[in-house]
CSV table of C-alpha atoms in Angstrom, one decimal:
chain,number,residue,atom,x,y,z
K,1,MET,CA,2.6,2.8,-13.1
K,2,GLN,CA,-1.0,1.6,-13.4
K,3,ILE,CA,-0.5,-0.8,-10.5
K,4,PHE,CA,0.0,2.1,-8.1
K,5,ASP,CA,-3.0,3.9,-9.4
K,6,ARG,CA,-5.0,0.7,-8.7
K,7,ILE,CA,-3.6,0.3,-5.2
K,8,ASP,CA,-4.3,4.0,-4.5
K,9,SER,CA,-7.9,3.5,-5.4
K,10,LEU,CA,-8.1,0.5,-3.0
K,11,ILE,CA,-7.4,2.9,-0.1
K,12,ASP,CA,-10.9,4.4,-0.7
K,13,ALA,CA,-12.6,1.0,-1.4
K,14,ASP,CA,-15.8,0.1,0.4
K,15,ASP,CA,-14.8,-3.5,1.0
K,16,CYS,CA,-11.6,-3.0,3.1
K,17,ARG,CA,-10.8,-6.7,3.5
K,18,ALA,CA,-11.0,-7.3,-0.3
K,19,ALA,CA,-8.8,-4.2,-0.8
K,20,ILE,CA,-6.2,-5.6,1.5
K,21,GLU,CA,-6.1,-8.9,-0.3
K,22,GLU,CA,-5.9,-7.3,-3.7
K,23,ALA,CA,-3.2,-4.8,-2.6
K,24,ARG,CA,-1.2,-7.7,-1.1
K,25,ALA,CA,-1.4,-9.7,-4.3
K,26,LEU,CA,-0.4,-6.7,-6.4
K,27,LEU,CA,2.6,-5.9,-4.3
K,28,PHE,CA,3.7,-9.5,-3.8
K,29,ARG,CA,5.7,-9.4,-7.0
K,30,PHE,CA,7.9,-6.6,-5.7
K,31,GLN,CA,8.8,-7.9,-2.3
K,32,GLN,CA,12.1,-9.6,-3.0
K,33,ARG,CA,13.7,-6.7,-4.8
K,34,SER,CA,15.3,-5.2,-1.7
K,35,ASP,CA,15.0,-5.3,2.1
K,36,ALA,CA,14.0,-1.6,2.2
K,37,LEU,CA,11.3,-2.2,-0.4
K,38,THR,CA,10.0,-5.2,1.5
K,39,HIS,CA,9.8,-3.3,4.7
K,40,ALA,CA,8.0,-0.4,3.0
K,41,ILE,CA,5.5,-2.8,1.5
K,42,ASP,CA,4.9,-4.3,4.9
K,43,ASP,CA,4.4,-0.8,6.4
K,44,PHE,CA,1.9,0.1,3.7
K,45,LEU,CA,-0.1,-3.1,4.2
K,46,LEU,CA,-0.1,-2.6,8.0
K,47,ASP,CA,-1.5,0.9,7.4
K,48,LEU,CA,-4.1,-0.5,5.1
K,49,ILE,CA,-5.1,-3.0,7.7
K,50,THR,CA,-5.3,-0.3,10.3
K,51,LEU,CA,-7.5,1.7,8.0
K,52,ALA,CA,-9.8,-1.3,7.7
K,53,PHE,CA,-9.9,-1.6,11.5
K,54,ILE,CA,-10.9,2.0,11.9
K,55,VAL,CA,-13.6,1.8,9.3
K,56,GLU,CA,-15.0,-1.4,10.9
K,57,CYS,CA,-15.0,0.0,14.4
K,58,TYR,CA,-15.9,3.6,13.8
K,59,GLY,CA,-17.4,3.8,10.3
K,60,ARG,CA,-16.6,6.2,7.6
K,61,GLY,CA,-15.7,9.7,8.6
K,62,PHE,CA,-12.8,8.7,10.9
K,63,GLU,CA,-10.6,7.2,8.3
K,64,LEU,CA,-9.0,10.4,6.7
K,65,LEU,CA,-5.8,10.3,8.7
K,66,ALA,CA,-5.3,6.6,8.1
K,67,GLN,CA,-5.9,7.1,4.4
K,68,THR,CA,-3.4,9.9,4.3
K,69,LEU,CA,-0.8,7.7,6.1
K,70,ALA,CA,-1.5,4.8,3.7
K,71,ARG,CA,-1.0,7.1,0.7
K,72,ARG,CA,2.3,8.3,2.1
K,73,ARG,CA,3.5,4.8,2.7
K,74,LEU,CA,2.4,3.9,-0.9
K,75,ALA,CA,4.4,6.8,-2.2
K,76,LYS,CA,7.5,5.5,-0.3
K,77,VAL,CA,7.0,2.1,-1.9
K,78,ARG,CA,6.7,3.7,-5.3
K,79,LEU,CA,9.9,5.7,-4.8
K,80,LEU,CA,11.9,2.8,-3.5
K,81,LEU,CA,10.7,0.6,-6.4
K,82,GLU,CA,11.8,3.3,-8.9
K,83,GLY,CA,15.2,3.5,-7.2
K,84,VAL,CA,15.7,-0.3,-7.3
K,85,ASP,CA,14.7,-0.4,-10.9
K,86,SER,CA,17.0,2.4,-12.0
K,87,ALA,CA,19.9,0.8,-10.1
K,88,ARG,CA,19.3,-2.5,-11.9
K,89,GLU,CA,19.4,-0.7,-15.3
K,90,LYS,CA,22.9,0.7,-14.6
């Protein structure tokens, strides 16, 4: 899905605050599909906020672990969304 490619690119964005807002807006449409998906989205957004905090406090160079965690959380959101969508098709 293109939406996840866009969100993944936001993890590396220079303007972290704008990236958080855009990711939140893009993921908002999926929040009510299941409780597990809603929690996974919240976890991803929390990791993105943590990444922004690290970049603001320590600058670039310390964000690699936070980026990795955010990408893993995004992968979880994607898998859960695919599972919810395939269950709806049945």
